Amino acid sequence: MDESTGFAQTLIGTALHTQTNLIAQSDTPEAAGFFDILLSGGIIGLMILLVLFALSIAAAYLVFDQTMTLRKGEILPEGVSDTVRQALLNARSAEADSACRREPSVLSVVLLSGLSELEFGWREVEKSVEDSLAEQSARLMRRIEYLSVIGNIAPMVGLLGTVTGMIFAFQQVATTRGAAGAGDLAEGIYQALVTTVGGLIVAIPSLAAYAICRNRVDSLIAQVAYQAQHALTPIKRRPTARTRPANPNPAASPAPRPQGGTPPMPPKP
């Protein structure tokens, strides 16, 4: 009897200990997984995260596109500047034009703009090169500006999710007339902050990529300007063949008045 009684007490004690551990484990909150955090903001939070995901895809595409576009070989092909310079030194402008057209690039466009004003002298060539450099720089910067736009919009989208989540949290407090505890309020704010984190994750790399690409464009345009100046320098030594007319429409210019006296009267009918 004593052995059976002791064995029964041991079984009961083990069962009670196991039940206590199960109750303690059920009361302990489980760690939220990645998808639980993404879905914690509800339908509105999920929609905002989808917008942030679309912005991140657009930013990644723009970074890849600029990585391929802003290569030095695409902007400044090897040998074009030297070929144009040698052709101009030998007074073969047609050969210089053909060398530029064989290698389409930003440098080639700038050189062709200068060669198109060759007959009007160095001043017109220099002005045309400056205008073309400004145009090409603006063209390269146009797509990079979208990275800046994404970097500025993404935190605002995340902030929208935060404000929306806080509105819902305080609405729950107002609906229950203060019965909702601090835990309920903290849960709503926690759900709302997920969108803010998503916005910052998209914005920070986008702004960093924008700064890097902008500096890259400035550096490449400066090199294009230097090589264009080097290639077209032989034009300075040439005399100006002709000058651009000041008034391209001579028919619109008034007839010169005779020197002295009064202008002739029209004939009488």
Short mmCIF file of C-alpha atoms in Angstrom, two decimals:
data_model
loop_
_atom_site.label_atom_id
_atom_site.label_comp_id
_atom_site.label_asym_id
_atom_site.label_seq_id
_atom_site.Cartn_x
_atom_site.Cartn_y
_atom_site.Cartn_z
CA MET A 1 0.00 0.00 0.00
CA ASP A 2 2.81 2.36 0.83
CA GLU A 3 4.59 1.73 -2.47
CA SER A 4 1.36 2.11 -4.49
CA THR A 5 0.44 5.29 -2.62
CA GLY A 6 3.87 6.82 -3.24
CA PHE A 7 3.74 5.89 -6.95
CA ALA A 8 0.28 7.51 -7.29
CA GLN A 9 1.48 10.69 -5.60
CA THR A 10 4.44 10.83 -7.99
CA LEU A 11 2.16 10.52 -11.03
CA ILE A 12 -0.17 13.22 -9.73
CA GLY A 13 2.75 15.54 -9.06
CA THR A 14 4.18 14.99 -12.53
CA ALA A 15 0.80 15.68 -14.16
CA LEU A 16 0.33 18.87 -12.18
CA HIS A 17 3.83 20.06 -13.11
CA THR A 18 3.23 19.34 -16.80
CA GLN A 19 -0.12 21.16 -16.74
CA THR A 20 1.49 24.18 -15.06
CA ASN A 21 4.18 24.34 -17.77
CA LEU A 22 1.57 24.13 -20.53
CA ILE A 23 -0.44 26.97 -18.99
CA ALA A 24 2.70 29.10 -18.65
CA GLN A 25 3.66 28.44 -22.28
CA SER A 26 0.17 29.34 -23.49
CA ASP A 27 0.30 32.66 -21.61
CA THR A 28 3.69 33.58 -23.12
CA PRO A 29 3.24 35.62 -26.35
CA GLU A 30 4.85 34.09 -29.41
CA ALA A 31 7.41 36.09 -31.38
CA ALA A 32 5.86 37.61 -34.48
CA GLY A 33 7.21 36.34 -37.77
CA PHE A 34 8.10 38.39 -40.85
CA PHE A 35 4.74 37.92 -42.55
CA ASP A 36 2.92 38.54 -39.28
CA ILE A 37 4.61 41.94 -39.08
CA LEU A 38 3.73 42.73 -42.71
CA LEU A 39 0.08 41.80 -42.19
CA SER A 40 -0.25 43.46 -38.79
CA GLY A 41 -1.43 46.76 -40.26
CA GLY A 42 -4.67 45.38 -41.67
CA ILE A 43 -6.01 46.05 -45.16
CA ILE A 44 -4.92 49.71 -45.27
CA GLY A 45 -1.47 48.85 -43.96
CA LEU A 46 -1.15 46.11 -46.56
CA MET A 47 -2.15 48.49 -49.37
CA ILE A 48 0.43 51.03 -48.22
CA LEU A 49 3.10 48.33 -48.09
CA LEU A 50 2.17 47.31 -51.65
CA VAL A 51 2.68 50.93 -52.75
CA LEU A 52 6.07 50.96 -51.03
CA PHE A 53 6.94 47.68 -52.73
CA ALA A 54 6.08 49.17 -56.14
CA LEU A 55 8.27 52.20 -55.34
CA SER A 56 11.14 49.93 -54.38
CA ILE A 57 10.84 48.02 -57.67
CA ALA A 58 10.87 51.31 -59.61
CA ALA A 59 13.92 52.50 -57.68
CA ALA A 60 15.75 49.23 -58.34
CA TYR A 61 14.99 49.50 -62.06
CA LEU A 62 16.23 53.09 -62.19
CA VAL A 63 19.46 52.15 -60.40
CA PHE A 64 20.08 49.30 -62.86
CA ASP A 65 19.24 51.55 -65.82
CA GLN A 66 21.62 54.29 -64.70
CA THR A 67 24.34 51.75 -63.95
CA MET A 68 24.18 50.65 -67.59
CA THR A 69 23.74 54.18 -69.01
CA LEU A 70 26.43 56.03 -67.07
CA ARG A 71 29.27 53.80 -68.17
CA LYS A 72 32.28 55.70 -69.42
CA GLY A 73 32.34 53.72 -72.66
CA GLU A 74 28.77 54.80 -73.42
CA ILE A 75 29.42 58.49 -72.73
CA LEU A 76 33.06 58.83 -73.86
CA PRO A 77 34.02 56.26 -76.52
CA GLU A 78 37.72 55.62 -76.87
CA GLY A 79 39.52 57.39 -79.73
CA VAL A 80 36.68 59.63 -80.96
CA SER A 81 38.21 62.83 -79.62
CA ASP A 82 41.67 62.09 -81.06
CA THR A 83 40.23 61.05 -84.43
CA VAL A 84 38.23 64.28 -84.74
CA ARG A 85 41.24 66.37 -83.73
CA GLN A 86 43.50 64.76 -86.33
CA ALA A 87 40.86 65.16 -89.02
CA LEU A 88 40.43 68.86 -88.23
CA LEU A 89 44.20 69.40 -88.18
CA ASN A 90 44.29 67.98 -91.72
CA ALA A 91 41.27 70.09 -92.77
CA ARG A 92 39.09 67.01 -93.32
CA SER A 93 35.84 67.99 -91.65
CA ALA A 94 33.87 65.26 -93.45
CA GLU A 95 36.10 62.63 -91.86
CA ALA A 96 35.54 64.18 -88.43
CA ASP A 97 31.79 64.10 -88.99
CA SER A 98 31.92 60.42 -90.02
CA ALA A 99 34.00 59.50 -86.96
CA CYS A 100 31.36 60.99 -84.68
CA ARG A 101 28.50 59.24 -86.45
CA ARG A 102 30.20 55.85 -86.23
CA GLU A 103 30.24 56.05 -82.40
CA PRO A 104 26.89 57.37 -81.12
CA SER A 105 27.42 58.83 -77.64
CA VAL A 106 27.12 62.03 -75.64
CA LEU A 107 30.58 63.12 -76.80
CA SER A 108 29.67 62.47 -80.43
CA VAL A 109 26.50 64.56 -80.13
CA VAL A 110 28.44 67.45 -78.62
CA LEU A 111 31.15 67.26 -81.30
CA LEU A 112 28.58 67.12 -84.10
CA SER A 113 26.92 70.24 -82.68
CA GLY A 114 30.24 72.05 -82.83
CA LEU A 115 31.08 70.77 -86.32
CA SER A 116 27.71 71.97 -87.62
CA GLU A 117 28.84 75.56 -86.90
CA LEU A 118 32.29 75.11 -88.40
CA GLU A 119 31.83 77.62 -91.20
CA PHE A 120 30.87 80.42 -88.80
CA GLY A 121 34.09 80.37 -86.78
CA TRP A 122 35.21 79.43 -83.31
CA ARG A 123 32.82 81.66 -81.41
CA GLU A 124 29.74 80.00 -82.86
CA VAL A 125 31.29 76.54 -82.46
CA GLU A 126 32.01 77.20 -78.78
CA LYS A 127 28.50 78.48 -78.14
CA SER A 128 26.96 75.45 -79.88
CA VAL A 129 29.12 73.08 -77.80
CA GLU A 130 28.05 74.78 -74.57
CA ASP A 131 24.37 74.55 -75.51
CA SER A 132 24.73 70.88 -76.42
CA LEU A 133 26.53 70.11 -73.14
CA ALA A 134 23.72 71.72 -71.16
CA GLU A 135 21.11 69.77 -73.13
CA GLN A 136 22.89 66.42 -72.68
CA SER A 137 23.42 67.04 -68.97
CA ALA A 138 19.72 67.78 -68.52
CA ARG A 139 18.82 64.64 -70.48
CA LEU A 140 20.99 62.44 -68.28
CA MET A 141 19.67 64.04 -65.09
CA ARG A 142 16.03 63.70 -66.13
CA ARG A 143 15.79 60.01 -65.25
CA ILE A 144 17.94 60.35 -62.15
CA GLU A 145 15.47 62.88 -60.73
CA TYR A 146 12.94 60.06 -60.37
CA LEU A 147 15.17 58.52 -57.69
CA SER A 148 14.95 61.75 -55.73
CA VAL A 149 11.16 61.76 -56.15
CA ILE A 150 10.92 58.18 -54.85
CA GLY A 151 13.22 59.01 -51.94
CA ASN A 152 10.96 61.90 -50.94
CA ILE A 153 7.63 60.14 -51.50
CA ALA A 154 8.39 56.87 -49.69
CA PRO A 155 8.70 58.35 -46.16
CA MET A 156 5.46 60.27 -46.74
CA VAL A 157 3.67 57.06 -47.71
CA GLY A 158 5.02 55.37 -44.58
CA LEU A 159 3.95 58.33 -42.46
CA LEU A 160 0.47 58.04 -43.94
CA GLY A 161 0.29 54.46 -42.71
CA THR A 162 1.50 55.51 -39.27
CA VAL A 163 -1.09 58.24 -38.91
CA THR A 164 -3.83 55.93 -40.18
CA GLY A 165 -2.86 53.23 -37.67
CA MET A 166 -2.83 55.72 -34.79
CA ILE A 167 -6.26 56.95 -35.81
CA PHE A 168 -7.61 53.41 -35.64
CA ALA A 169 -5.90 52.84 -32.28
CA PHE A 170 -7.42 55.94 -30.69
CA GLN A 171 -10.74 55.15 -32.32
CA GLN A 172 -10.72 51.85 -30.45
CA VAL A 173 -10.11 53.72 -27.20
CA ALA A 174 -12.95 56.12 -27.98
CA THR A 175 -15.31 53.31 -28.95
CA THR A 176 -14.72 51.43 -25.71
CA ARG A 177 -14.96 54.72 -23.75
CA GLY A 178 -11.52 54.25 -22.24
CA ALA A 179 -11.93 50.57 -21.49
CA ALA A 180 -9.09 49.70 -23.89
CA GLY A 181 -5.89 49.37 -21.99
CA ALA A 182 -2.39 50.58 -22.73
CA GLY A 183 -1.65 47.25 -24.39
CA ASP A 184 -4.36 47.76 -26.99
CA LEU A 185 -3.11 51.28 -27.73
CA ALA A 186 0.49 50.10 -27.98
CA GLU A 187 -0.53 47.30 -30.33
CA GLY A 188 -2.18 49.75 -32.73
CA ILE A 189 0.86 52.02 -32.76
CA TYR A 190 3.13 49.01 -33.28
CA GLN A 191 1.10 48.00 -36.30
CA ALA A 192 1.24 51.55 -37.68
CA LEU A 193 5.01 51.91 -37.32
CA VAL A 194 5.56 49.00 -39.71
CA THR A 195 4.72 51.26 -42.67
CA THR A 196 7.14 53.93 -41.46
CA VAL A 197 9.94 51.39 -41.38
CA GLY A 198 9.00 50.28 -44.91
CA GLY A 199 9.07 53.88 -46.16
CA LEU A 200 12.52 54.50 -44.69
CA ILE A 201 13.86 51.23 -46.12
CA VAL A 202 12.83 52.43 -49.60
CA ALA A 203 13.84 56.09 -49.18
CA ILE A 204 17.36 55.77 -47.79
CA PRO A 205 18.86 53.68 -50.65
CA SER A 206 16.98 55.75 -53.25
CA LEU A 207 18.45 59.04 -52.01
CA ALA A 208 21.91 57.49 -51.74
CA ALA A 209 21.68 56.19 -55.33
CA TYR A 210 20.46 59.62 -56.49
CA ALA A 211 23.46 61.38 -54.97
CA ILE A 212 25.91 58.87 -56.48
CA CYS A 213 24.34 59.08 -59.97
CA ARG A 214 24.21 62.87 -59.88
CA ASN A 215 27.90 63.12 -59.04
CA ARG A 216 28.63 60.58 -61.76
CA VAL A 217 26.79 62.68 -64.35
CA ASP A 218 28.66 65.84 -63.28
CA SER A 219 31.99 64.05 -63.58
CA LEU A 220 31.23 62.58 -67.01
CA ILE A 221 29.90 65.87 -68.42
CA ALA A 222 33.08 67.62 -67.23
CA GLN A 223 35.16 65.02 -69.09
CA VAL A 224 33.00 65.43 -72.20
CA ALA A 225 33.55 69.20 -72.09
CA TYR A 226 37.32 68.73 -71.79
CA GLN A 227 37.55 66.24 -74.66
CA ALA A 228 35.28 68.34 -76.88
CA GLN A 229 37.46 71.39 -76.23
CA HIS A 230 40.57 69.35 -77.01
CA ALA A 231 39.12 67.91 -80.23
CA LEU A 232 37.79 71.20 -81.63
CA THR A 233 40.77 73.38 -80.73
CA PRO A 234 42.17 73.33 -84.32
CA ILE A 235 39.15 75.38 -85.42
CA LYS A 236 40.57 78.34 -83.46
CA ARG A 237 43.46 78.63 -85.89
CA ARG A 238 41.26 78.87 -88.95
CA PRO A 239 40.05 82.18 -90.32
CA THR A 240 36.31 82.67 -90.29
CA ALA A 241 34.93 81.71 -93.66
CA ARG A 242 31.69 83.59 -93.29
CA THR A 243 29.64 85.30 -90.63
CA ARG A 244 26.13 84.53 -89.59
CA PRO A 245 23.72 87.18 -90.94
CA ALA A 246 22.33 89.45 -88.26
CA ASN A 247 18.90 89.56 -89.90
CA PRO A 248 17.98 86.27 -91.61
CA ASN A 249 14.95 87.88 -93.33
CA PRO A 250 16.25 90.76 -95.46
CA ALA A 251 12.80 91.37 -96.98
CA ALA A 252 11.55 92.53 -93.61
CA SER A 253 14.24 95.21 -93.26
CA PRO A 254 13.14 98.74 -94.19
CA ALA A 255 14.51 100.40 -97.32
CA PRO A 256 17.30 102.92 -96.69
CA ARG A 257 16.28 106.57 -96.78
CA PRO A 258 18.15 108.91 -99.13
CA GLN A 259 20.77 111.16 -97.65
CA GLY A 260 19.46 114.71 -97.17
CA GLY A 261 16.27 116.32 -98.45
CA THR A 262 12.81 114.98 -98.09
CA PRO A 263 11.69 111.54 -99.16
CA PRO A 264 10.19 111.37 -102.69
CA MET A 265 6.43 111.78 -102.91
CA PRO A 266 4.43 108.96 -104.48
CA PRO A 267 3.21 109.67 -108.04
CA LYS A 268 -0.24 111.17 -108.42
CA PRO A 269 -2.89 108.94 -109.99
#
